[in-house]
């Protein structure tokens, strides 16, 4: 069992299914990290106090041994100790609770506090007027002034209803742990299925901010398959194709952070690091 009090310079990455997770992009990103880093389960919150099982029903299925198993909707905390890095990662993968949000967040904050985590990264995904043919827009905000200065972030200007991601991030600040919210914008006209392209975009942003090398695994191929499916949908429906073209024109005339020199340079540096690791003899 991992000792949370002895983690190396830990960072927390959290995502919650539900209102904050369009096209399962945020939870998909955390699921990818759990799998690729071989993360160890260290805590499972008792769902009885936080979930309405008529809204989030338990599921029946079979485990790896072929045994029938009942799985309850809940939130789990994992610890990953990635190779080639000097820090550990707490991964929170859960379902937005139906009740007692403050008590739920306090349980998670106890884990954050015990681990002496230096920063909390909360992932989210929303539906937007974004064309599937362009890079998925990703924004990162924080209300911590020191973090904004060191990472060149902007404070959030959003006003309105929030989800468990906003509550958790706010309470992290009250605990004295700085938090960053990273959101991807999913094309709303094709949001009925998981969007691995958006998960990959979120992971790229995490990689850049935390200077972590994240194994991509099969995610790029899954993103390409999603792209092909979206292209086929657009080609089969003239109205969708016309709408996508109008979104492309709006996007291409906007001042995009993805097209900035700093962003391009950072992406090239990540490519070089990954190439050098896979081909150490390459000059």
Short mmCIF file of N, CA and C in Angstrom, two decimals, residues 99-273:
data_model
loop_
_atom_site.label_atom_id
_atom_site.label_comp_id
_atom_site.label_asym_id
_atom_site.label_seq_id
_atom_site.Cartn_x
_atom_site.Cartn_y
_atom_site.Cartn_z
N UNK A 99 -25.58 14.68 -4.01
CA UNK A 99 -25.93 15.38 -2.76
C UNK A 99 -24.68 15.53 -1.89
N UNK A 100 -24.77 16.40 -0.89
CA UNK A 100 -23.73 16.61 0.11
C UNK A 100 -22.37 16.90 -0.53
N UNK A 101 -22.37 17.90 -1.41
CA UNK A 101 -21.15 18.21 -2.15
C UNK A 101 -20.00 18.65 -1.24
N UNK A 102 -20.31 19.44 -0.23
CA UNK A 102 -19.24 19.93 0.64
C UNK A 102 -18.61 18.79 1.44
N UNK A 103 -19.44 17.88 1.93
CA UNK A 103 -18.89 16.72 2.64
C UNK A 103 -18.07 15.85 1.71
N UNK A 104 -18.54 15.69 0.49
CA UNK A 104 -17.81 14.91 -0.51
C UNK A 104 -16.45 15.54 -0.79
N UNK A 105 -16.44 16.85 -1.02
CA UNK A 105 -15.19 17.54 -1.31
C UNK A 105 -14.24 17.48 -0.12
N UNK A 106 -14.80 17.56 1.10
CA UNK A 106 -13.94 17.50 2.28
C UNK A 106 -13.23 16.15 2.39
N UNK A 107 -13.91 15.07 2.01
CA UNK A 107 -13.26 13.76 2.03
C UNK A 107 -12.06 13.74 1.08
N UNK A 108 -12.23 14.32 -0.08
CA UNK A 108 -11.12 14.37 -1.04
C UNK A 108 -10.02 15.30 -0.55
N UNK A 109 -10.41 16.39 0.09
CA UNK A 109 -9.41 17.33 0.60
C UNK A 109 -8.56 16.72 1.70
N UNK A 110 -9.11 15.79 2.45
CA UNK A 110 -8.33 15.09 3.46
C UNK A 110 -7.20 14.31 2.81
N UNK A 111 -7.47 13.72 1.66
CA UNK A 111 -6.44 12.99 0.92
C UNK A 111 -5.39 13.96 0.39
N UNK A 112 -5.85 15.07 -0.16
CA UNK A 112 -4.93 16.09 -0.67
C UNK A 112 -4.03 16.58 0.45
N UNK A 113 -4.61 16.84 1.60
CA UNK A 113 -3.84 17.35 2.74
C UNK A 113 -2.85 16.31 3.24
N UNK A 114 -3.29 15.05 3.35
CA UNK A 114 -2.41 13.99 3.84
C UNK A 114 -1.22 13.79 2.91
N UNK A 115 -1.43 13.97 1.62
CA UNK A 115 -0.36 13.73 0.65
C UNK A 115 0.61 14.90 0.53
N UNK A 116 0.25 16.04 1.15
CA UNK A 116 1.07 17.26 1.01
C UNK A 116 1.20 17.68 -0.46
N UNK A 117 0.11 17.51 -1.20
CA UNK A 117 0.12 17.86 -2.63
C UNK A 117 0.44 19.34 -2.82
N UNK A 118 1.24 19.64 -3.82
CA UNK A 118 1.67 21.00 -4.09
C UNK A 118 0.71 21.76 -4.99
N UNK A 119 -0.06 21.02 -5.77
CA UNK A 119 -0.97 21.66 -6.72
C UNK A 119 -2.06 20.67 -7.11
N UNK A 120 -3.25 21.18 -7.40
CA UNK A 120 -4.38 20.36 -7.85
C UNK A 120 -4.78 20.82 -9.25
N UNK A 121 -4.87 19.88 -10.17
CA UNK A 121 -5.31 20.16 -11.54
C UNK A 121 -6.67 19.51 -11.72
N UNK A 122 -7.67 20.30 -12.04
CA UNK A 122 -9.03 19.80 -12.24
C UNK A 122 -9.37 19.89 -13.72
N UNK A 123 -9.83 18.77 -14.28
CA UNK A 123 -10.13 18.70 -15.71
C UNK A 123 -11.63 18.79 -15.95
N UNK A 124 -12.00 19.42 -17.06
CA UNK A 124 -13.40 19.51 -17.44
C UNK A 124 -13.53 19.57 -18.95
N UNK A 125 -14.75 19.40 -19.42
CA UNK A 125 -15.03 19.50 -20.86
C UNK A 125 -16.43 20.05 -21.04
N UNK A 126 -16.58 20.94 -22.01
CA UNK A 126 -17.88 21.56 -22.27
C UNK A 126 -18.19 21.52 -23.76
N UNK A 127 -19.46 21.71 -24.09
CA UNK A 127 -19.88 21.76 -25.49
C UNK A 127 -19.74 23.18 -26.00
N UNK A 128 -19.24 23.32 -27.22
CA UNK A 128 -18.97 24.65 -27.76
C UNK A 128 -19.12 24.66 -29.27
N UNK A 129 -19.14 25.88 -29.82
CA UNK A 129 -19.17 26.06 -31.28
C UNK A 129 -17.76 25.92 -31.81
N UNK A 130 -17.29 24.70 -31.83
CA UNK A 130 -15.91 24.42 -32.24
C UNK A 130 -15.91 23.40 -33.38
N UNK A 131 -15.21 23.66 -34.48
CA UNK A 131 -15.20 22.71 -35.59
C UNK A 131 -14.30 21.52 -35.29
N UNK A 132 -14.77 20.32 -35.63
CA UNK A 132 -13.99 19.11 -35.34
C UNK A 132 -12.73 19.02 -36.20
N UNK A 133 -12.67 19.84 -37.26
CA UNK A 133 -11.54 19.79 -38.19
C UNK A 133 -10.33 20.58 -37.70
N UNK A 134 -10.46 21.27 -36.59
CA UNK A 134 -9.36 22.07 -36.06
C UNK A 134 -8.93 21.50 -34.71
N UNK A 135 -7.79 21.91 -34.18
CA UNK A 135 -7.38 21.45 -32.85
C UNK A 135 -8.45 21.77 -31.80
N UNK A 136 -8.63 20.86 -30.87
CA UNK A 136 -9.59 21.07 -29.80
C UNK A 136 -9.12 22.24 -28.92
N UNK A 137 -9.93 23.28 -28.75
CA UNK A 137 -9.52 24.38 -27.88
C UNK A 137 -9.39 23.92 -26.43
N UNK A 138 -8.34 24.34 -25.77
CA UNK A 138 -8.11 24.02 -24.36
C UNK A 138 -7.76 25.31 -23.63
N UNK A 139 -8.42 25.55 -22.51
CA UNK A 139 -8.13 26.73 -21.70
C UNK A 139 -7.68 26.29 -20.31
N UNK A 140 -6.80 27.08 -19.71
CA UNK A 140 -6.31 26.81 -18.36
C UNK A 140 -6.39 28.10 -17.56
N UNK A 141 -7.05 28.02 -16.41
CA UNK A 141 -7.22 29.19 -15.57
C UNK A 141 -6.92 28.85 -14.12
N UNK A 142 -6.62 29.87 -13.35
CA UNK A 142 -6.38 29.69 -11.92
C UNK A 142 -6.66 31.00 -11.21
N UNK A 143 -7.08 30.90 -9.97
CA UNK A 143 -7.28 32.10 -9.15
C UNK A 143 -6.12 32.31 -8.17
N UNK A 144 -5.05 31.55 -8.36
CA UNK A 144 -3.85 31.71 -7.54
C UNK A 144 -2.89 32.66 -8.27
N UNK A 145 -2.61 33.80 -7.67
CA UNK A 145 -1.82 34.82 -8.35
C UNK A 145 -0.40 34.34 -8.66
N UNK A 146 0.22 33.62 -7.73
CA UNK A 146 1.58 33.14 -7.96
C UNK A 146 1.62 32.16 -9.12
N UNK A 147 0.61 31.30 -9.18
CA UNK A 147 0.55 30.31 -10.26
C UNK A 147 0.29 30.99 -11.60
N UNK A 148 -0.57 31.97 -11.60
CA UNK A 148 -0.84 32.71 -12.84
C UNK A 148 0.43 33.37 -13.36
N UNK A 149 1.23 33.90 -12.46
CA UNK A 149 2.46 34.58 -12.87
C UNK A 149 3.49 33.60 -13.39
N UNK A 150 3.68 32.47 -12.71
CA UNK A 150 4.73 31.53 -13.09
C UNK A 150 4.34 30.70 -14.32
N UNK A 151 3.05 30.45 -14.53
CA UNK A 151 2.62 29.62 -15.65
C UNK A 151 1.93 30.43 -16.75
N UNK A 152 1.92 31.74 -16.62
CA UNK A 152 1.29 32.62 -17.62
C UNK A 152 -0.18 32.25 -17.83
N UNK A 153 -0.90 32.06 -16.74
CA UNK A 153 -2.32 31.75 -16.80
C UNK A 153 -3.14 33.01 -16.56
N UNK A 154 -4.43 32.88 -16.79
CA UNK A 154 -5.37 33.97 -16.54
C UNK A 154 -6.36 33.53 -15.47
N UNK A 155 -6.81 34.46 -14.62
CA UNK A 155 -7.88 34.11 -13.68
C UNK A 155 -9.17 33.85 -14.43
N UNK A 156 -9.99 32.99 -13.89
CA UNK A 156 -11.27 32.69 -14.53
C UNK A 156 -12.21 33.88 -14.42
N UNK A 157 -12.92 34.16 -15.51
CA UNK A 157 -13.91 35.24 -15.51
C UNK A 157 -15.33 34.68 -15.58
N UNK A 158 -15.46 33.35 -15.48
CA UNK A 158 -16.78 32.72 -15.60
C UNK A 158 -17.67 33.07 -14.41
N UNK A 159 -18.94 33.35 -14.71
CA UNK A 159 -19.96 33.55 -13.70
C UNK A 159 -21.18 32.72 -14.08
N UNK A 160 -21.72 31.97 -13.11
CA UNK A 160 -22.88 31.15 -13.40
C UNK A 160 -22.82 29.84 -12.65
N UNK A 161 -23.71 28.91 -13.00
CA UNK A 161 -23.75 27.62 -12.31
C UNK A 161 -22.41 26.88 -12.45
N UNK A 162 -22.05 26.14 -11.43
CA UNK A 162 -20.81 25.38 -11.49
C UNK A 162 -21.07 23.94 -11.09
N UNK A 163 -20.11 23.08 -11.37
CA UNK A 163 -20.21 21.68 -11.01
C UNK A 163 -19.29 21.35 -9.86
N UNK A 164 -19.12 20.07 -9.61
CA UNK A 164 -18.26 19.65 -8.51
C UNK A 164 -16.81 20.06 -8.76
N UNK A 165 -16.43 20.24 -10.02
CA UNK A 165 -15.07 20.69 -10.31
C UNK A 165 -14.83 22.09 -9.72
N UNK A 166 -15.81 22.98 -9.89
CA UNK A 166 -15.66 24.33 -9.35
C UNK A 166 -15.65 24.34 -7.83
N UNK A 167 -16.49 23.50 -7.22
CA UNK A 167 -16.54 23.41 -5.76
C UNK A 167 -15.23 22.87 -5.21
N UNK A 168 -14.74 21.81 -5.82
CA UNK A 168 -13.49 21.19 -5.36
C UNK A 168 -12.31 22.16 -5.50
N UNK A 169 -12.23 22.84 -6.63
CA UNK A 169 -11.13 23.79 -6.84
C UNK A 169 -11.20 24.93 -5.84
N UNK A 170 -12.42 25.42 -5.55
CA UNK A 170 -12.57 26.52 -4.60
C UNK A 170 -12.13 26.10 -3.20
N UNK A 171 -12.51 24.89 -2.78
CA UNK A 171 -12.15 24.43 -1.45
C UNK A 171 -10.66 24.10 -1.35
N UNK A 172 -10.05 23.73 -2.46
CA UNK A 172 -8.59 23.54 -2.46
C UNK A 172 -7.91 24.86 -2.12
N UNK A 173 -8.41 25.96 -2.70
CA UNK A 173 -7.85 27.27 -2.40
C UNK A 173 -8.00 27.62 -0.93
N UNK A 174 -9.16 27.26 -0.34
CA UNK A 174 -9.37 27.52 1.08
C UNK A 174 -8.40 26.73 1.94
N UNK A 175 -7.97 25.57 1.45
CA UNK A 175 -7.01 24.74 2.17
C UNK A 175 -5.58 25.27 2.00
N UNK A 176 -5.40 26.18 1.05
CA UNK A 176 -4.07 26.72 0.79
C UNK A 176 -3.32 25.99 -0.30
N UNK A 177 -4.02 25.11 -1.04
CA UNK A 177 -3.40 24.38 -2.14
C UNK A 177 -3.83 25.03 -3.45
N UNK A 178 -2.92 25.56 -4.25
CA UNK A 178 -3.31 26.20 -5.51
C UNK A 178 -3.89 25.19 -6.49
N UNK A 179 -4.86 25.64 -7.26
CA UNK A 179 -5.49 24.75 -8.23
C UNK A 179 -5.52 25.40 -9.60
N UNK A 180 -5.54 24.55 -10.61
CA UNK A 180 -5.66 24.96 -12.01
C UNK A 180 -6.83 24.21 -12.62
N UNK A 181 -7.67 24.89 -13.35
CA UNK A 181 -8.77 24.26 -14.07
C UNK A 181 -8.44 24.24 -15.56
N UNK A 182 -8.45 23.05 -16.15
CA UNK A 182 -8.16 22.90 -17.58
C UNK A 182 -9.41 22.33 -18.25
N UNK A 183 -9.91 23.05 -19.24
CA UNK A 183 -11.14 22.65 -19.93
C UNK A 183 -10.91 22.52 -21.43
N UNK A 184 -11.53 21.52 -22.00
CA UNK A 184 -11.53 21.37 -23.46
C UNK A 184 -12.93 21.68 -23.99
N UNK A 185 -12.99 22.18 -25.23
CA UNK A 185 -14.25 22.56 -25.85
C UNK A 185 -14.60 21.55 -26.94
N UNK A 186 -15.69 20.83 -26.73
CA UNK A 186 -16.10 19.74 -27.62
C UNK A 186 -17.06 20.26 -28.68
N UNK A 187 -16.88 19.90 -29.96
CA UNK A 187 -17.87 20.29 -30.97
C UNK A 187 -19.25 19.78 -30.57
N UNK A 188 -20.20 20.67 -30.39
CA UNK A 188 -21.49 20.28 -29.82
C UNK A 188 -22.31 19.41 -30.76
N UNK A 189 -22.04 19.49 -32.07
CA UNK A 189 -22.84 18.75 -33.03
C UNK A 189 -22.40 17.29 -33.16
N UNK A 190 -21.37 16.90 -32.44
CA UNK A 190 -20.88 15.52 -32.51
C UNK A 190 -20.45 15.06 -31.12
N UNK A 191 -21.25 15.41 -30.14
CA UNK A 191 -20.86 15.14 -28.74
C UNK A 191 -21.53 13.89 -28.16
N UNK A 192 -22.15 13.09 -29.00
CA UNK A 192 -22.87 11.93 -28.48
C UNK A 192 -22.01 10.75 -28.13
N UNK A 193 -20.74 10.78 -28.49
CA UNK A 193 -19.84 9.67 -28.20
C UNK A 193 -18.56 10.20 -27.57
N UNK A 194 -17.77 9.34 -26.90
CA UNK A 194 -16.51 9.81 -26.30
C UNK A 194 -15.60 10.46 -27.33
N UNK A 195 -14.86 11.47 -26.88
CA UNK A 195 -14.00 12.25 -27.78
C UNK A 195 -12.54 12.10 -27.35
N UNK A 196 -11.84 11.08 -27.83
CA UNK A 196 -10.44 10.91 -27.47
C UNK A 196 -9.55 12.05 -27.95
N UNK A 197 -9.96 12.74 -29.00
CA UNK A 197 -9.18 13.89 -29.47
C UNK A 197 -9.12 14.97 -28.39
N UNK A 198 -10.23 15.17 -27.67
CA UNK A 198 -10.26 16.16 -26.59
C UNK A 198 -9.46 15.66 -25.38
N UNK A 199 -9.53 14.36 -25.09
CA UNK A 199 -8.73 13.81 -23.99
C UNK A 199 -7.25 14.02 -24.27
N UNK A 200 -6.86 13.79 -25.50
CA UNK A 200 -5.46 13.97 -25.89
C UNK A 200 -5.05 15.44 -25.76
N UNK A 201 -5.95 16.35 -26.10
CA UNK A 201 -5.64 17.78 -25.97
C UNK A 201 -5.46 18.17 -24.51
N UNK A 202 -6.30 17.63 -23.63
CA UNK A 202 -6.15 17.90 -22.20
C UNK A 202 -4.82 17.38 -21.68
N UNK A 203 -4.45 16.18 -22.10
CA UNK A 203 -3.19 15.59 -21.64
C UNK A 203 -1.99 16.39 -22.15
N UNK A 204 -2.09 16.91 -23.34
CA UNK A 204 -1.00 17.74 -23.87
C UNK A 204 -0.81 19.00 -23.03
N UNK A 205 -1.94 19.56 -22.59
CA UNK A 205 -1.85 20.76 -21.74
C UNK A 205 -1.25 20.41 -20.38
N UNK A 206 -1.64 19.28 -19.81
CA UNK A 206 -1.06 18.84 -18.54
C UNK A 206 0.44 18.63 -18.70
N UNK A 207 0.81 17.98 -19.79
CA UNK A 207 2.22 17.70 -20.05
C UNK A 207 3.03 18.98 -20.12
N UNK A 208 2.46 20.00 -20.75
CA UNK A 208 3.18 21.27 -20.89
C UNK A 208 3.29 22.00 -19.57
N UNK A 209 2.20 22.05 -18.79
CA UNK A 209 2.21 22.80 -17.55
C UNK A 209 3.05 22.14 -16.47
N UNK A 210 2.93 20.81 -16.35
CA UNK A 210 3.61 20.10 -15.27
C UNK A 210 4.96 19.53 -15.67
N UNK A 211 5.32 19.69 -16.94
CA UNK A 211 6.58 19.15 -17.45
C UNK A 211 6.68 17.66 -17.17
N UNK A 212 5.58 16.95 -17.44
CA UNK A 212 5.52 15.49 -17.31
C UNK A 212 5.46 14.88 -18.70
N UNK A 213 6.20 13.81 -18.89
CA UNK A 213 6.10 13.10 -20.16
C UNK A 213 5.04 12.03 -20.04
N UNK A 214 3.96 12.17 -20.77
CA UNK A 214 2.82 11.27 -20.67
C UNK A 214 2.82 10.29 -21.84
N UNK A 215 2.84 8.99 -21.57
CA UNK A 215 2.77 8.01 -22.67
C UNK A 215 1.44 8.15 -23.40
N UNK A 216 1.51 8.18 -24.71
CA UNK A 216 0.28 8.39 -25.48
C UNK A 216 -0.48 7.10 -25.74
N UNK A 217 0.22 5.96 -25.76
CA UNK A 217 -0.45 4.69 -25.99
C UNK A 217 -1.23 4.69 -27.29
N UNK A 218 -2.46 4.19 -27.24
CA UNK A 218 -3.31 4.11 -28.43
C UNK A 218 -4.18 5.34 -28.60
N UNK A 219 -4.03 6.32 -27.72
CA UNK A 219 -4.91 7.48 -27.77
C UNK A 219 -4.82 8.26 -29.08
N UNK A 220 -3.62 8.48 -29.66
CA UNK A 220 -3.59 9.19 -30.95
C UNK A 220 -4.36 8.47 -32.05
N UNK A 221 -4.26 7.14 -32.10
CA UNK A 221 -5.00 6.40 -33.13
C UNK A 221 -6.50 6.48 -32.87
N UNK A 222 -6.90 6.44 -31.60
CA UNK A 222 -8.32 6.60 -31.27
C UNK A 222 -8.81 7.98 -31.66
N UNK A 223 -7.96 8.99 -31.48
CA UNK A 223 -8.33 10.35 -31.87
C UNK A 223 -8.48 10.45 -33.39
N UNK A 224 -7.60 9.79 -34.11
CA UNK A 224 -7.71 9.81 -35.58
C UNK A 224 -8.98 9.09 -36.05
N UNK A 225 -9.33 7.99 -35.38
CA UNK A 225 -10.56 7.28 -35.73
C UNK A 225 -11.78 8.16 -35.46
N UNK A 226 -11.76 8.88 -34.35
CA UNK A 226 -12.85 9.82 -34.05
C UNK A 226 -12.93 10.89 -35.13
N UNK A 227 -11.78 11.38 -35.56
CA UNK A 227 -11.73 12.41 -36.59
C UNK A 227 -12.33 11.89 -37.90
N UNK A 228 -11.99 10.66 -38.25
CA UNK A 228 -12.54 10.08 -39.49
C UNK A 228 -14.06 9.94 -39.39
N UNK A 229 -14.54 9.53 -38.23
CA UNK A 229 -15.99 9.41 -38.06
C UNK A 229 -16.69 10.75 -38.15
N UNK A 230 -16.08 11.78 -37.58
CA UNK A 230 -16.65 13.12 -37.66
C UNK A 230 -16.64 13.63 -39.09
N UNK A 231 -15.58 13.34 -39.82
CA UNK A 231 -15.50 13.75 -41.23
C UNK A 231 -16.60 13.09 -42.04
N UNK A 232 -16.84 11.81 -41.79
CA UNK A 232 -17.88 11.08 -42.52
C UNK A 232 -19.26 11.67 -42.23
N UNK A 233 -19.50 12.01 -40.97
CA UNK A 233 -20.77 12.63 -40.62
C UNK A 233 -20.97 13.93 -41.37
N UNK A 234 -19.92 14.73 -41.43
CA UNK A 234 -20.00 16.01 -42.11
C UNK A 234 -20.23 15.83 -43.61
N UNK A 235 -19.56 14.85 -44.20
CA UNK A 235 -19.68 14.62 -45.64
C UNK A 235 -21.06 14.11 -46.04
N UNK A 236 -21.70 13.37 -45.12
CA UNK A 236 -22.99 12.77 -45.45
C UNK A 236 -24.16 13.74 -45.30
N UNK A 237 -23.96 14.84 -44.57
CA UNK A 237 -25.05 15.77 -44.32
C UNK A 237 -24.64 17.17 -44.78
N UNK A 238 -25.21 17.66 -45.88
CA UNK A 238 -24.82 18.98 -46.41
C UNK A 238 -25.00 20.10 -45.40
N UNK A 239 -26.05 20.03 -44.59
CA UNK A 239 -26.27 21.09 -43.60
C UNK A 239 -25.16 21.11 -42.56
N UNK A 240 -24.75 19.92 -42.12
CA UNK A 240 -23.65 19.84 -41.16
C UNK A 240 -22.36 20.35 -41.80
N UNK A 241 -22.12 19.95 -43.05
CA UNK A 241 -20.91 20.39 -43.75
C UNK A 241 -20.87 21.91 -43.86
N UNK A 242 -22.01 22.53 -44.18
CA UNK A 242 -22.06 23.99 -44.30
C UNK A 242 -21.82 24.65 -42.94
N UNK A 243 -22.39 24.06 -41.90
CA UNK A 243 -22.21 24.61 -40.55
C UNK A 243 -20.74 24.50 -40.12
N UNK A 244 -20.12 23.36 -40.40
CA UNK A 244 -18.72 23.18 -40.04
C UNK A 244 -17.84 24.19 -40.76
N UNK A 245 -18.16 24.44 -42.04
CA UNK A 245 -17.38 25.42 -42.80
C UNK A 245 -17.47 26.80 -42.18
N UNK A 246 -18.67 27.17 -41.70
CA UNK A 246 -18.83 28.49 -41.07
C UNK A 246 -18.03 28.55 -39.77
N UNK A 247 -17.99 27.45 -39.00
CA UNK A 247 -17.20 27.42 -37.78
C UNK A 247 -15.71 27.50 -38.09
N UNK A 248 -15.29 26.85 -39.17
CA UNK A 248 -13.88 26.92 -39.57
C UNK A 248 -13.48 28.35 -39.90
N UNK A 249 -14.33 29.04 -40.61
CA UNK A 249 -14.02 30.43 -40.98
C UNK A 249 -13.91 31.31 -39.73
N UNK A 250 -14.82 31.12 -38.78
CA UNK A 250 -14.74 31.89 -37.53
C UNK A 250 -13.46 31.56 -36.77
N UNK A 251 -13.15 30.29 -36.73
CA UNK A 251 -11.97 29.85 -35.97
C UNK A 251 -10.68 30.36 -36.59
N UNK A 252 -10.61 30.29 -37.91
CA UNK A 252 -9.38 30.65 -38.60
C UNK A 252 -9.10 32.15 -38.56
N UNK A 253 -10.14 32.94 -38.36
CA UNK A 253 -9.92 34.38 -38.29
C UNK A 253 -9.71 34.86 -36.85
N UNK A 254 -9.88 33.94 -35.90
CA UNK A 254 -9.70 34.32 -34.49
C UNK A 254 -8.21 34.32 -34.13
N UNK A 255 -7.90 35.01 -33.07
CA UNK A 255 -6.53 35.03 -32.56
C UNK A 255 -6.35 33.83 -31.65
N UNK A 256 -5.85 32.74 -32.20
CA UNK A 256 -5.81 31.47 -31.49
C UNK A 256 -4.52 31.31 -30.70
N UNK A 257 -4.61 30.96 -29.41
CA UNK A 257 -3.39 30.67 -28.65
C UNK A 257 -2.66 29.46 -29.19
N UNK A 258 -3.41 28.52 -29.84
CA UNK A 258 -2.73 27.33 -30.38
C UNK A 258 -1.75 27.70 -31.49
N UNK A 259 -1.96 28.86 -32.11
CA UNK A 259 -1.12 29.23 -33.24
C UNK A 259 0.02 30.16 -32.84
N UNK A 260 0.17 30.44 -31.57
CA UNK A 260 1.22 31.36 -31.14
C UNK A 260 2.58 30.72 -31.24
N UNK A 261 3.61 31.55 -31.35
CA UNK A 261 4.97 31.03 -31.44
C UNK A 261 5.36 30.24 -30.21
N UNK A 262 4.95 30.70 -29.03
CA UNK A 262 5.29 29.98 -27.80
C UNK A 262 4.66 28.60 -27.78
N UNK A 263 3.40 28.51 -28.22
CA UNK A 263 2.74 27.21 -28.23
C UNK A 263 3.40 26.24 -29.20
N UNK A 264 3.77 26.74 -30.38
CA UNK A 264 4.43 25.90 -31.37
C UNK A 264 5.79 25.43 -30.86
N UNK A 265 6.52 26.33 -30.23
CA UNK A 265 7.84 25.97 -29.69
C UNK A 265 7.71 24.92 -28.59
N UNK A 266 6.71 25.09 -27.72
CA UNK A 266 6.51 24.13 -26.64
C UNK A 266 6.15 22.75 -27.19
N UNK A 267 5.30 22.73 -28.22
CA UNK A 267 4.92 21.45 -28.83
C UNK A 267 6.13 20.77 -29.46
N UNK A 268 7.00 21.55 -30.11
CA UNK A 268 8.20 20.98 -30.72
C UNK A 268 9.15 20.43 -29.66
N UNK A 269 9.27 21.12 -28.53
CA UNK A 269 10.12 20.63 -27.46
C UNK A 269 9.60 19.30 -26.91
N UNK A 270 8.27 19.16 -26.76
CA UNK A 270 7.72 17.90 -26.29
C UNK A 270 7.99 16.79 -27.29
N UNK A 271 7.89 17.11 -28.58
CA UNK A 271 8.19 16.11 -29.61
C UNK A 271 9.64 15.65 -29.52
N UNK A 272 10.56 16.58 -29.32
CA UNK A 272 11.97 16.22 -29.23
C UNK A 272 12.24 15.35 -28.00
N UNK A 273 11.61 15.68 -26.86
CA UNK A 273 11.82 14.88 -25.66
C UNK A 273 11.34 13.46 -25.87
#
